[in-house]
Each structure stands twice: as structure tokens, then as C-alpha cells.
XYZ file of C-alpha atoms in Angstrom:
719
model
C 91.060 107.244 42.339
C 93.258 109.370 41.628
C 96.115 107.153 43.318
C 94.862 104.470 41.238
C 95.198 106.435 38.058
C 98.618 107.560 38.783
C 99.917 103.629 39.050
C 98.590 102.486 36.283
C 100.263 105.328 34.676
C 103.375 104.965 35.920
C 103.161 100.980 34.867
C 102.226 101.733 31.554
C 105.148 103.863 31.205
C 107.676 101.195 32.678
C 106.195 98.505 30.100
C 106.594 101.530 27.274
C 110.050 101.702 28.516
C 110.484 98.143 28.473
C 109.547 97.680 24.835
C 111.435 101.028 23.275
C 114.957 99.941 24.772
C 114.485 96.309 23.389
C 117.400 95.895 20.894
C 117.674 93.704 18.093
C 120.910 91.362 17.352
C 121.846 93.852 14.865
C 121.494 96.808 16.818
C 123.346 95.202 19.498
C 126.241 94.537 17.607
C 126.618 97.804 16.077
C 126.468 99.505 19.564
C 129.075 96.948 20.928
C 131.353 95.742 18.576
C 131.901 98.543 16.106
C 135.279 98.965 16.988
C 135.754 95.608 15.772
C 134.120 96.483 12.386
C 135.824 99.627 11.899
C 139.251 97.665 12.720
C 138.639 95.237 10.510
C 137.480 97.204 7.574
C 140.701 99.677 8.284
C 142.653 96.271 7.786
C 140.676 95.530 4.767
C 141.669 98.617 3.505
C 145.545 98.426 4.076
C 145.552 95.038 2.760
C 144.013 95.914 -0.181
C 146.072 99.272 -0.444
C 149.168 96.849 -0.471
C 147.860 94.299 -3.001
C 146.959 97.439 -5.584
C 150.667 98.678 -4.938
C 152.745 94.760 -5.673
C 150.394 92.725 -7.647
C 150.995 92.564 -11.231
C 149.085 94.530 -13.731
C 146.853 93.209 -15.667
C 146.005 93.747 -19.619
C 142.640 93.225 -21.283
C 143.551 92.171 -24.421
C 140.298 91.950 -27.011
C 139.818 91.419 -30.535
C 136.954 93.048 -32.782
C 134.472 91.498 -35.232
C 132.387 92.501 -38.007
C 130.015 90.027 -38.601
C 127.038 91.043 -41.432
C 124.179 88.488 -41.154
C 124.602 86.844 -44.650
C 122.219 83.747 -46.245
C 121.988 81.643 -49.624
C 120.395 84.561 -51.728
C 117.789 82.379 -53.412
C 115.768 85.144 -53.788
C 116.081 89.362 -54.884
C 117.654 91.581 -52.023
C 114.811 93.887 -52.097
C 112.634 91.350 -51.412
C 114.569 89.706 -48.605
C 113.336 89.786 -45.501
C 116.303 89.611 -42.743
C 115.597 88.771 -38.638
C 116.418 91.247 -36.451
C 120.167 91.683 -36.179
C 120.683 91.903 -32.730
C 119.399 88.430 -32.412
C 121.633 87.094 -34.949
C 124.712 89.269 -33.010
C 123.902 87.455 -29.818
C 123.353 84.086 -31.635
C 126.469 84.226 -33.200
C 128.356 85.570 -29.696
C 126.854 82.307 -28.558
C 128.786 80.205 -31.264
C 132.107 81.820 -30.804
C 131.838 79.772 -27.405
C 130.321 76.557 -28.371
C 131.782 73.245 -28.100
C 132.647 73.274 -32.021
C 134.855 75.980 -31.813
C 136.377 75.409 -28.390
C 137.037 71.592 -29.345
C 138.889 72.806 -32.360
C 141.231 75.319 -30.182
C 141.862 72.324 -27.638
C 143.193 70.519 -30.591
C 145.737 72.803 -30.843
C 148.759 71.091 -28.106
C 150.803 73.942 -28.288
C 148.565 76.317 -27.475
C 147.011 74.120 -24.442
C 150.560 73.813 -23.129
C 151.170 77.374 -23.402
C 147.972 78.236 -21.510
C 148.710 75.386 -18.720
C 152.398 76.754 -18.424
C 150.421 80.053 -17.591
C 148.724 78.439 -14.614
C 145.129 77.266 -16.165
C 144.669 73.997 -15.043
C 141.436 73.630 -17.012
C 141.444 74.791 -20.712
C 137.453 74.220 -21.464
C 136.506 75.802 -18.109
C 138.879 78.938 -18.539
C 137.598 79.401 -22.515
C 133.954 79.022 -21.288
C 133.749 80.851 -18.323
C 136.453 83.753 -18.372
C 136.844 84.620 -21.906
C 134.003 87.364 -22.632
C 132.009 87.557 -25.918
C 130.003 90.395 -26.263
C 127.720 92.814 -28.803
C 128.275 96.135 -28.676
C 125.087 98.209 -27.606
C 125.268 100.974 -30.673
C 126.914 98.923 -33.353
C 126.975 95.674 -34.889
C 130.435 94.784 -33.807
C 131.095 91.455 -31.377
C 134.523 91.825 -29.180
C 135.947 88.825 -27.722
C 138.064 89.781 -24.371
C 139.877 88.543 -21.674
C 142.262 89.923 -18.669
C 145.821 88.425 -17.658
C 148.998 89.510 -16.437
C 150.803 88.022 -19.491
C 149.011 89.520 -22.665
C 150.932 87.283 -24.938
C 149.495 83.344 -24.308
C 145.788 85.113 -24.004
C 146.285 87.089 -27.102
C 147.090 83.726 -29.090
C 144.178 82.033 -27.597
C 141.580 85.203 -28.467
C 142.830 85.219 -32.421
C 142.571 81.167 -32.131
C 139.106 81.784 -31.062
C 138.063 84.141 -33.984
C 140.080 81.419 -36.272
C 137.927 78.729 -35.323
C 134.891 80.816 -35.708
C 135.446 81.921 -39.125
C 136.524 78.213 -40.498
C 133.447 76.967 -38.894
C 131.299 79.088 -40.225
C 132.484 78.986 -43.649
C 132.445 75.154 -43.525
C 128.595 75.814 -42.514
C 128.292 78.313 -44.768
C 129.917 76.408 -48.105
C 127.541 73.207 -47.451
C 124.761 75.379 -47.596
C 125.796 77.119 -50.594
C 126.845 73.936 -52.149
C 123.356 72.378 -51.843
C 121.738 75.431 -53.435
C 123.848 75.876 -56.390
C 123.280 72.159 -56.951
C 119.541 72.701 -57.215
C 119.639 75.416 -59.126
C 121.497 73.868 -62.116
C 119.125 71.089 -62.536
C 116.751 73.658 -62.871
C 118.902 75.281 -65.354
C 119.450 72.272 -67.269
C 115.905 71.795 -67.327
C 115.102 75.237 -68.948
C 117.889 75.002 -71.274
C 116.008 71.298 -72.819
C 113.066 73.743 -73.288
C 114.693 76.859 -74.443
C 116.329 74.542 -77.228
C 113.339 73.203 -78.212
C 111.380 75.894 -78.644
C 113.964 77.942 -80.576
C 114.214 74.482 -82.783
C 110.243 74.994 -83.368
C 110.165 78.688 -83.818
C 113.473 77.904 -86.820
C 111.403 75.554 -88.484
C 108.353 77.609 -88.256
C 109.903 80.506 -89.803
C 111.813 78.331 -92.605
C 108.328 76.811 -94.039
C 106.367 80.248 -93.758
C 109.121 82.490 -94.794
C 109.054 86.001 -92.844
C 106.098 85.929 -90.494
C 105.546 89.527 -89.235
C 102.521 90.580 -87.420
C 102.771 94.303 -84.837
C 100.878 93.761 -81.305
C 99.497 96.858 -82.219
C 97.274 95.583 -85.493
C 96.032 92.667 -83.735
C 94.110 93.249 -79.863
C 93.904 89.383 -78.750
C 98.149 89.172 -79.855
C 98.458 91.877 -77.713
C 96.341 90.583 -74.707
C 98.699 87.075 -75.481
C 101.755 89.406 -74.916
C 100.525 90.013 -71.465
C 99.499 87.167 -70.410
C 102.768 85.662 -71.581
C 104.764 88.580 -69.293
C 102.600 87.699 -66.539
C 103.538 84.084 -66.380
C 107.175 84.629 -67.063
C 106.752 86.376 -63.584
C 104.909 83.618 -61.995
C 107.516 81.246 -63.090
C 110.327 83.114 -62.230
C 108.711 83.442 -58.355
C 107.772 79.557 -58.480
C 111.610 79.035 -59.626
C 112.821 80.873 -56.751
C 110.469 79.067 -54.480
C 111.239 75.818 -56.060
C 114.803 76.057 -55.359
C 114.033 77.131 -51.952
C 111.644 73.459 -52.039
C 114.613 71.568 -52.914
C 116.930 73.297 -50.843
C 115.141 72.498 -47.656
C 114.195 68.999 -48.997
C 118.195 68.203 -49.428
C 119.361 69.429 -46.254
C 115.916 67.599 -44.371
C 118.739 65.676 -42.155
C 120.487 69.015 -41.064
C 118.011 71.114 -39.102
C 120.698 73.320 -38.014
C 121.416 74.691 -42.057
C 117.706 74.795 -42.715
C 117.596 77.261 -39.072
C 119.822 79.342 -40.799
C 117.898 79.795 -44.184
C 114.581 80.315 -42.185
C 116.309 83.008 -40.185
C 116.567 84.858 -43.100
C 112.904 85.405 -43.386
C 111.561 87.743 -40.482
C 108.752 85.579 -39.562
C 110.611 83.168 -38.063
C 112.858 84.254 -34.903
C 115.286 83.386 -32.582
C 114.218 84.961 -29.737
C 113.246 81.488 -27.440
C 116.717 80.047 -29.141
C 118.723 83.337 -27.790
C 116.823 83.356 -24.356
C 117.817 79.299 -23.567
C 121.212 80.122 -24.696
C 121.266 83.037 -22.381
C 120.165 80.367 -19.843
C 122.871 77.777 -21.311
C 125.472 80.227 -19.989
C 124.614 81.387 -16.897
C 124.248 77.623 -15.875
C 127.720 77.468 -16.723
C 128.835 79.930 -14.588
C 127.130 78.651 -11.878
C 128.679 75.039 -12.561
C 132.067 76.734 -12.597
C 131.467 78.310 -9.383
C 129.647 75.489 -7.530
C 132.731 72.908 -8.925
C 135.233 75.339 -7.208
C 133.711 74.964 -3.546
C 132.222 71.421 -4.176
C 133.062 67.961 -5.619
C 131.268 66.882 -8.848
C 129.136 64.553 -6.731
C 127.636 67.307 -4.704
C 123.906 67.838 -5.413
C 124.165 71.312 -6.838
C 126.365 70.059 -9.459
C 123.930 67.600 -10.666
C 120.738 69.616 -10.410
C 122.903 72.090 -12.548
C 123.650 69.004 -14.818
C 120.308 67.612 -15.502
C 119.317 71.690 -16.223
C 121.580 72.125 -18.450
C 120.929 68.720 -20.581
C 117.454 69.965 -20.488
C 118.178 72.714 -22.066
C 120.095 71.206 -24.402
C 116.908 69.228 -25.717
C 114.986 72.286 -25.600
C 117.449 73.816 -28.047
C 117.505 70.549 -30.244
C 113.349 70.690 -30.199
C 113.649 74.431 -30.944
C 116.054 73.949 -34.190
C 114.000 71.335 -35.214
C 110.527 73.010 -34.798
C 111.992 75.782 -37.372
C 113.008 73.782 -39.350
C 109.896 72.258 -39.491
C 107.607 75.300 -39.732
C 109.883 76.593 -42.231
C 109.365 73.641 -44.375
C 105.880 73.745 -44.034
C 105.586 77.449 -45.072
C 107.669 76.686 -48.359
C 105.478 73.673 -49.261
C 102.134 76.257 -48.872
C 104.278 79.125 -50.699
C 105.189 76.674 -53.553
C 101.740 75.425 -53.763
C 100.537 79.016 -54.024
C 103.136 79.907 -56.728
C 102.171 76.453 -59.133
C 98.473 77.615 -58.181
C 99.503 80.613 -59.851
C 101.680 79.158 -62.854
C 98.472 77.014 -63.828
C 96.115 79.655 -63.572
C 98.509 81.813 -65.550
C 99.192 79.212 -68.362
C 95.672 78.437 -68.467
C 94.943 81.743 -69.468
C 97.794 82.154 -71.967
C 96.237 78.734 -73.327
C 92.836 80.227 -74.260
C 94.016 83.545 -75.387
C 96.399 82.067 -77.559
C 93.848 79.561 -79.176
C 91.713 83.323 -79.599
C 95.319 84.433 -81.220
C 95.609 81.741 -83.500
C 91.538 82.056 -85.420
C 92.899 85.092 -86.563
C 96.563 84.333 -87.844
C 97.788 80.938 -86.776
C 101.235 80.887 -88.054
C 101.709 84.790 -86.734
C 99.903 84.332 -83.154
C 102.511 80.724 -82.859
C 105.641 82.746 -84.153
C 104.871 85.276 -81.791
C 104.363 83.009 -78.798
C 107.293 81.189 -79.666
C 109.431 84.481 -79.510
C 107.993 85.251 -76.210
C 108.198 82.100 -74.855
C 112.113 81.761 -75.578
C 112.218 84.957 -74.239
C 110.591 84.023 -70.524
C 113.035 80.974 -70.229
C 116.339 83.049 -71.397
C 115.173 85.731 -68.402
C 114.675 82.722 -66.135
C 117.924 81.304 -67.168
C 119.503 84.777 -66.810
C 118.621 85.069 -63.019
C 119.728 80.962 -62.565
C 123.392 82.032 -63.817
C 123.137 85.448 -61.916
C 122.499 83.594 -58.458
C 124.570 80.290 -59.135
C 127.661 82.761 -60.093
C 126.779 85.036 -56.187
C 126.973 81.596 -54.418
C 129.723 80.459 -55.959
C 131.422 83.592 -54.682
C 130.268 82.608 -51.109
C 131.577 79.000 -51.353
C 135.148 80.577 -52.406
C 135.327 83.521 -50.416
C 137.477 83.117 -47.043
C 136.251 85.456 -44.655
C 132.382 85.190 -46.072
C 130.455 87.594 -43.581
C 132.803 88.131 -40.962
C 135.155 91.221 -40.825
C 138.208 91.161 -38.136
C 138.697 94.617 -37.442
C 141.127 94.233 -35.161
C 143.100 91.356 -34.035
C 144.346 90.496 -30.604
C 147.733 91.437 -29.507
C 150.341 93.135 -27.243
C 150.547 96.604 -28.414
C 146.471 97.110 -28.297
C 146.398 95.351 -24.877
C 145.335 97.927 -22.363
C 146.396 98.207 -19.052
C 143.756 97.939 -16.189
C 144.425 98.386 -12.835
C 141.359 100.068 -11.578
C 143.122 101.546 -7.318
C 139.159 102.178 -6.916
C 137.578 99.126 -7.305
C 140.399 96.818 -5.416
C 140.141 99.540 -1.995
C 136.385 99.356 -2.526
C 136.405 95.466 -2.586
C 139.207 95.505 0.257
C 136.716 97.875 2.526
C 133.879 95.648 1.876
C 135.353 92.429 2.670
C 136.592 93.872 5.706
C 133.597 95.530 6.962
C 132.094 92.116 6.342
C 134.587 90.016 8.196
C 134.204 92.455 11.121
C 130.725 92.092 11.071
C 130.756 88.527 10.999
C 133.291 87.984 13.947
C 131.167 90.567 16.283
C 128.751 88.425 15.260
C 130.246 85.807 16.344
C 131.531 87.061 19.972
C 128.155 88.356 20.151
C 126.742 85.147 19.812
C 129.312 83.814 22.371
C 128.741 86.274 24.863
C 126.440 85.359 27.862
C 126.688 88.958 29.528
C 123.905 91.247 29.420
C 123.820 94.658 27.673
C 120.888 96.022 27.385
C 116.923 96.128 29.298
C 115.693 93.525 26.950
C 118.610 90.848 27.559
C 117.496 91.648 31.095
C 113.468 91.567 30.910
C 114.580 88.291 29.188
C 116.696 86.573 31.411
C 114.783 87.604 34.762
C 111.282 87.935 33.644
C 111.190 90.632 36.002
C 110.548 94.698 35.234
C 112.944 97.390 34.410
C 112.803 99.832 37.328
C 115.665 101.735 35.713
C 119.250 102.204 34.265
C 122.127 103.820 36.060
C 124.356 105.277 33.165
C 128.377 104.755 33.475
C 129.708 106.726 36.260
C 133.777 107.004 36.038
C 135.773 104.486 38.638
C 138.639 107.190 38.966
C 135.605 109.615 41.462
C 136.180 106.716 43.689
C 133.400 104.980 45.770
C 132.554 107.538 47.856
C 131.866 110.143 45.150
C 129.873 107.084 43.186
C 128.127 106.398 46.626
C 126.811 109.875 47.007
C 126.208 110.769 43.961
C 122.485 112.198 43.834
C 124.047 114.126 46.656
C 126.971 116.045 45.159
C 125.747 115.938 41.662
C 122.468 116.262 41.957
C 121.845 117.463 38.503
C 123.774 114.634 36.823
C 122.435 112.306 34.614
C 123.035 109.000 36.979
C 121.362 111.305 39.750
C 118.161 111.471 37.849
C 118.404 107.666 37.072
C 118.368 107.095 40.461
C 115.266 109.548 41.209
C 113.777 107.462 38.398
C 114.162 104.289 40.112
C 112.772 105.720 43.483
C 109.221 106.699 41.608
C 108.868 103.224 40.563
C 109.787 101.908 43.936
C 107.305 104.717 45.620
C 103.765 103.443 42.836
C 105.029 99.973 43.664
C 104.430 99.853 47.097
C 105.484 102.610 49.594
C 101.596 103.133 50.042
C 100.901 99.730 50.648
C 103.434 99.279 53.998
C 106.462 98.136 51.996
C 108.872 99.671 54.215
C 112.024 97.625 53.983
C 113.942 97.245 50.560
C 116.602 95.171 50.145
C 119.640 95.850 47.489
C 121.202 92.397 46.200
C 123.002 91.364 43.310
C 123.805 88.002 41.196
C 127.665 88.224 42.056
C 130.091 90.252 43.359
C 131.370 93.667 41.564
C 127.746 94.344 39.854
C 127.067 97.991 41.851
C 124.552 97.164 44.611
C 126.027 99.512 47.360
C 126.523 102.416 44.965
C 122.982 102.120 43.970
C 121.454 101.448 47.585
C 123.109 104.157 48.852
C 122.377 106.946 46.143
C 118.519 104.850 46.818
C 118.708 105.980 50.290
C 119.745 109.158 50.024
C 116.770 109.924 46.888
C 114.408 108.615 49.648
C 115.940 111.180 52.047
C 115.803 114.184 49.416
C 111.630 113.299 49.247
C 111.007 114.242 53.270
C 111.294 110.957 54.617
C 113.146 109.399 57.523
C 115.206 106.263 55.700
C 117.903 104.179 57.227
C 120.858 102.571 55.722
C 122.049 99.268 56.679
C 125.021 97.563 55.631
C 124.594 93.848 55.649
C 127.759 92.452 53.736
C 129.975 91.523 56.393
C 132.634 89.997 54.255
C 132.600 93.134 51.734
C 131.227 96.292 53.660
C 130.879 99.317 51.552
C 128.577 101.933 53.096
C 130.880 102.883 55.693
C 133.068 104.072 52.830
C 131.063 105.594 50.779
C 129.465 107.930 54.264
C 132.442 107.921 55.907
C 130.940 106.075 59.333
C 132.902 107.358 62.529
C 131.453 103.785 64.356
C 132.294 101.507 62.008
C 135.204 99.949 63.674
C 133.624 99.560 67.342
C 130.071 99.228 66.839
C 127.110 98.450 64.130
C 125.299 96.065 62.706
C 127.469 92.760 64.503
C 127.188 93.934 67.602
C 123.613 94.376 67.578
C 123.451 90.742 66.518
C 125.757 89.592 69.263
C 124.099 91.483 72.225
C 120.629 92.063 71.092
C 118.322 95.151 70.751
C 119.253 97.095 73.319
C 122.495 98.164 71.922
C 121.096 98.964 69.160
C 120.593 103.174 69.627
C 124.267 103.280 70.289
C 124.837 101.266 66.695
C 123.180 104.273 64.329
C 124.691 107.363 63.589
C 123.615 110.328 61.453
C 124.915 110.840 57.992
C 125.712 114.326 56.349
C 122.533 114.015 54.757
C 119.573 115.307 56.240
C 116.989 112.560 56.930
C 119.092 109.656 56.229
C 121.010 107.594 59.205
C 123.431 104.253 58.616
C 123.326 101.212 60.599
C 126.937 99.873 59.313
C 127.773 96.404 59.410
C 130.442 96.707 62.015
C 133.697 94.602 63.091
C 134.027 91.223 62.594
C 133.597 88.877 59.979
C 131.886 86.594 57.926
C 131.116 84.103 61.243
C 128.077 87.358 62.145
C 126.222 85.838 58.766
C 124.950 82.774 60.991
C 123.630 84.632 63.027
C 120.801 86.401 60.732
C 118.820 83.430 60.858
C 118.446 83.729 64.335
C 115.830 85.355 66.764
C 117.262 88.869 66.578
C 117.959 90.153 63.596
C 113.778 90.309 63.211
C 113.679 91.855 65.990
C 115.819 94.668 65.216
C 114.094 95.093 61.781
C 110.508 95.552 64.033
C 111.981 97.944 66.115
C 113.799 100.034 62.982
C 110.558 99.992 61.241
C 108.865 101.936 64.099
C 111.604 104.672 63.587
C 111.978 104.827 59.874
C 109.522 105.455 56.988
C 112.272 103.415 55.154
C 114.823 100.591 55.413
C 117.544 100.226 52.768
C 119.337 97.067 53.413
C 123.183 96.532 51.547
C 123.171 92.592 51.665
C 125.861 90.392 49.864
C 125.007 88.907 46.008
C 122.573 86.184 46.130
C 124.903 83.658 44.182
C 127.663 84.150 46.550
C 126.656 83.482 49.955
C 123.028 82.566 51.458
C 122.600 85.985 53.148
C 120.823 87.851 50.694
C 118.129 84.737 50.921
C 117.845 84.749 54.868
C 117.365 88.496 55.065
C 114.567 88.515 51.949
C 112.176 86.629 54.539
C 112.506 89.555 56.621
C 111.888 92.615 53.473
C 109.044 93.646 52.014
C 110.353 94.325 48.714
C 113.677 93.328 46.784
C 115.772 95.211 44.344
C 118.221 93.415 41.862
C 121.250 95.214 40.147
C 122.542 93.770 37.477
C 126.066 95.312 35.756
C 125.413 95.773 31.616
C 128.158 94.086 29.543
C 129.449 91.794 33.365
C 126.560 89.940 34.671
C 125.531 86.907 32.631
C 122.760 86.031 31.672
C 122.592 82.516 33.129
C 123.338 84.211 36.552
C 120.679 86.734 36.108
C 118.224 83.785 35.534
C 119.381 81.606 38.272
C 119.728 84.658 41.113
C 115.989 85.640 40.021
C 114.714 82.150 40.003
C 116.404 81.843 43.544
C 114.808 84.849 45.443
C 111.576 83.865 44.182
C 112.099 80.076 45.647
C 112.582 82.049 48.806
C 109.795 83.766 48.674
C 111.028 87.001 47.958
C 108.636 90.123 46.611
C 110.835 91.439 44.009
C 110.282 94.741 42.731
C 112.409 94.774 39.384
C 116.156 95.057 38.063
C 118.062 97.972 37.964
C 120.893 98.052 35.005
C 123.627 99.312 36.298
C 126.406 101.166 34.072
C 124.906 101.839 30.550
C 127.360 103.578 28.441
C 126.319 106.463 26.968
C 125.414 104.734 23.314
C 122.870 102.389 24.595
C 119.454 103.356 25.000
C 118.183 104.393 28.470
C 114.885 103.777 27.973
C 114.701 106.923 25.726
C 116.432 109.096 28.003
C 117.060 112.443 25.722
C 113.595 112.157 24.400
C 111.339 111.253 27.669
C 113.314 111.811 30.269
C 112.268 115.377 30.728
C 108.661 114.040 30.045
C 108.592 112.405 33.464
C 109.939 115.607 35.708
C 106.649 116.164 36.502
C 106.154 112.149 38.133
C 109.158 112.673 39.938
C 108.334 116.369 41.550
C 104.848 115.003 42.402
C 106.345 111.573 44.052
C 108.806 113.818 45.824
C 106.483 116.394 46.835
C 103.965 113.872 47.833
C 106.317 111.926 49.909
C 107.146 115.281 51.636
C 103.392 115.729 52.832
C 103.286 112.065 54.089
C 106.860 112.690 56.172
C 105.550 115.750 57.389
C 102.203 114.249 58.676
C 104.242 111.121 60.136
C 106.282 113.330 61.963
């Protein structure tokens, strides 16, 4: 029960190690290609430094405008409701970069010629995308700016844009103001005719009756008549203002843009939707400019953006028409309300006039005519004042725009942001390094982690062996567990042995074959250290070197008999000479059967009847037999020997063994019926995951110690 529990814990621990050791592509990229990434970053930084030193300075050329919102002054300033100035300024910023303004600029052939000489191949795209028009966050200032290493021509472009905007605004304002003046002049003419008639009637009344005097305080009804007359005057002034608006809107019925400018002077109408659509249109313009730099005009993305632009332009037109329609309906409702109010006041005036005339008809009529004349004079004075104000607006050149600062070379600011250039260079270099590393990583077929090995072979991982310096020599590397037992490598071999122990030592698996997919994987070093680790646990171990082509165990253990005898001699002469072929090593409990003298032709004898007999004899004398064989894919020796062995250990080298090689070797060994215990990943660098060695290695010391104690007790029992 206890043994099953320990076996289950060991298996779960192995699975947990495999899961924790899986690295994603990004982890592999950063761990294996970090030098390339850093190198590219440094190159990018150096290139940016050189560019910052030799590149011509760029000038920030700008012009600043103060734009005050104005509209035809149809109503008194105290009653005028202005819309939000921020929305208005953003709308004006869009107008500055609108097609009518740009068309006026491009009509100047001399200016277009200077732009082309400066390297601007598409002036229209440059004006739409490279000239920035922004509204101040804390003031009502619009700034028109751009960057260039030659500020002279850019100053001319920005100033031309400002002049075209002012001219466009003046023309639009003049058109609206002219319509308003025309309406007010017609209204004044009507009032003057009525005023003339009433004055003549007043004169006739005074001439036929003599001097007529009647103080208001002497007659209550006449005082009421005066108050009603004053109220009628106020109502008619209001009706006059609304009537003027009504007539103006009707006159501009075919000009929704001008009606919209009137409507936006009232806070009940907002251009937030218009502003949103214009911002979307500007974003699409920038996207279209970016795409056209990379693709042709027939690209699907270009068609998509053009369709969106057409849709937004239609929405802008519909929005303008909607505001004009709603404003016109609002004016009509207000005109109807004011008309009803005037009618009511006139009805009251007529009723009160009849009452007053019953008291003194001549005096009442005389006073009434005086009030009417005074009322009409007030209305005409108001119309005269408004006509003068609108006339001044028509004749004004600047209107509501004040140029606070014109673009020129003296006011331009030199922009040379070294920090920004270096940061951009560094980022580009790092991204280039990441991309290059990714390409190399995707093309790299070698295994670099336990996850790669697990995916390629579909085998469990017995352990990982850290990188050991080649300069130590093959003898010291092969005896690492003996000469440097406290090293990380020795601990790794003990862990591999513990996994092998729990996988079959108690079930009669005594012969362990160690091989690799290709040469140079480190199988001989791993086989030797596994055998040494087994011997340290107190059992009797035989290390067999079955690699006749490239024997290594005789070098590792400094064999004295390898030139005279060994496995080759035993295969030639039979099991009788086997005792004289085996020699003891410097490690207690470990014997060596070297490959012996001869050549590759001895490999043919492995398939004969002698080799199985040799293994049967050796199994009776040793607790464990570790056989070092040639690579699987190089020759057939490992496949032949695997049929006589109890279990197989495959050794692969990190960053060298190919995934395809590992998969082919595993499938080849399975095809001959080999029982593969797992894979040892050799030569893992210190930066890679090794089963979470630092965090978990020492937590396993109890398991490894238990394995050693168990094997020592079994060894003593066997002996």
C-alpha cells in the first residue's frame, strides 16, 4: 500500500513538473532570443541618435485667431440666447479645413507651386491631414499650425488659409445680413406709412377742435387706455422682431446653412450632433490618408472609407436640413403666439377706447392718436438701430474674427525633441528584434524545453540536466555524480534515478538502455552518471558500452582492458571469456564492460544468439545493467539491443536536437517494441526552467533519500 502511494506521488510529481515547465512562445522568445532583441534595440537607439544629430530642425509654424460668435442681431442682446461657445469653436475649426476653404487656397497657383517645390506631391491631402487646427482648452483661441524644416512656404500656406477663412465667413455673414436688412427695411416702410396717416389725423383733430387737453389723472378710463396702449406697444415690438425673423427665414428657405447659423444663436438648438459627425469625418480622412500610403485606390479598405465618408456627408446635410426645418417651425410657433398676444391687446385697446370716448370722445381720440404715434416711433427707432448694426456688419472686413498672431518665421518655434526621437528609435529597434527573433524561433526546429520534448515524443520527462562546461573534459563530465556530488548536475542525475526506480526497479526491470536520436546529444555522459548514481544507492551495477563506432565509457572510467578485451571479444568467443572482459572501476559497486578493440563490424554480432546469452548471465550477477548504445537514427544497434532490454532512456540535447528527430526516434523505438521510460533533456542553460529546480528541488530530497535508503536495504538483502 505504501509502495503504491509513493509510486502515485512520484507520477503526480512528474506530471506537475511537466505542466510547470511548459513555456509559451513568448517565454521561449525572451529566453532564447533576448540577445538579438537587445542588440536590435541598441542599433535602433544608435540610429535614432545619429538621426537626431544630422536631421534638419523642424519649425512649428502657427497662427492664432480669436473667433467671437456673432449672428444677425434681430433681438435685443439682453434677450439673446447664445449656444455653447465650445461647440461653435470646434465647428469653426472644421470649417477652416473644409473643402471650400481649401479650394480657395489651391486656386493660388503660386502657392501650390511653392508647396510642390517643398516636396508636397499632394497639396490637398497635406492641407487636410498635416495642418492642425485646434481649439484652446482654457480660452476661445483657434490655433492653426504645422511642422516643416522650411518655415517660409508653410507660413504662406497658413496665412492663406486664415485669409480664405475670413473671406468665406464675411461672404456668408454679408449674405445673411443683407437678407435681414431687406426684411427690416420693408417693415419700417409699412410703419412709416401708418405713422404718417395717424399724424395727419391728429393734426386735423387738433385744427378742428382747437387745443384739447385732458390729464390722465382726471379720467380713470383714459389712464387705463394709456396702460393698454403701452402693453400693445411692447407686444408689437416683440411681434416685429419675430416677424423679421420669420421673413428672414422664409427668404433663406433655399439656404439651410444660413438658417442653421441663425438657429445656433438660440440655446434651444445645439450643434453637438453636427460636431460629432465632423469629428468622425476628420477621423476617416486621416485613416484614408494612412491607407492610401500603403494601398492603391482600388483597395477594399479605401472603398469602405469612401462609402463611410459619403454616408456622413449625407448625414451632415440631413442634420443641417433638420435644424433649419425645426428652427423655422419654432419661429412660426413664436410668431403665432406673438400675433395672438397683439390681437388680444388690440381688442382690449378697442374696448377701452369705446369706454373712454363715451366720457370725452375728442380728448380720448386725441390722446389715443398721440400714444399710437409714440408707439410707432419706438418701433421705427428700434428698426433703425438694428438696420445700422447690420449695415456695419456687412461693411466690416474682420467681422467676428481677430487675428491675434500671424504665421511668420520670427514667431515659429524650433522643435527638436531628442528624447522623443531616441524613444521612438528604441521602441522600433526592440520591435524589430522581437519580430526577427519570432521569425527565427518559428524556423528553429530544435527542442528547447521539456514542453517541446513532450510534444515531439509524447513521452514523459525523466529529468533535465543542466549545462556542464565542455572544458571540464569527458572524464570529469561522465563522473560528475562522483567528483562533484553537491552540484546541480549530480542532483539532476539523482532525480532521474529516482524516477527510474519508481517506474520499475521493483518489477524486475534491471536492464536500462540509454540512447539518443542523433550523435552529440550527451548520452554517454548521462549513462555513466546514471550508473554511478545507482551504485551510490548500494546496489551492484554494470555499465556496458555497446557503441563500437564511438566508445566513450572507456575514456570516462579510464579502462585498462579496453584495448585487449571487452564486449567485442565476448561476442566473438562467447560467454566463457566474459569474466575476463569485465573490470572494476574506481566507484564502489560499479563495474565496466567496455566495447573493446575492433570496429563497426561487431555490430552485426548483436543480432546473434550470443548477446542475449551474455545479458542473461550478467543479470544473475548484477542488480542493474546500464547499456550505452549508438544513436537511434544513425545505426540499427539501439533498435536491436532494445529488444533485449527492460526499459529505454532517450537523451536529447536542448537547442540542438530537432523536433522531427526526436519524434522519429521515439516512433522507431516504439516500432521495435521498446519499453521507453522517458526522456532526459540534457544541457539546459541556467535561464531555462528545470522543473522549477530552485523552488522544488530541495522539496524532493526526502523522496531521493528514501529511494537511496530503499535500494541500499535491497542491495544488502540481495548480497
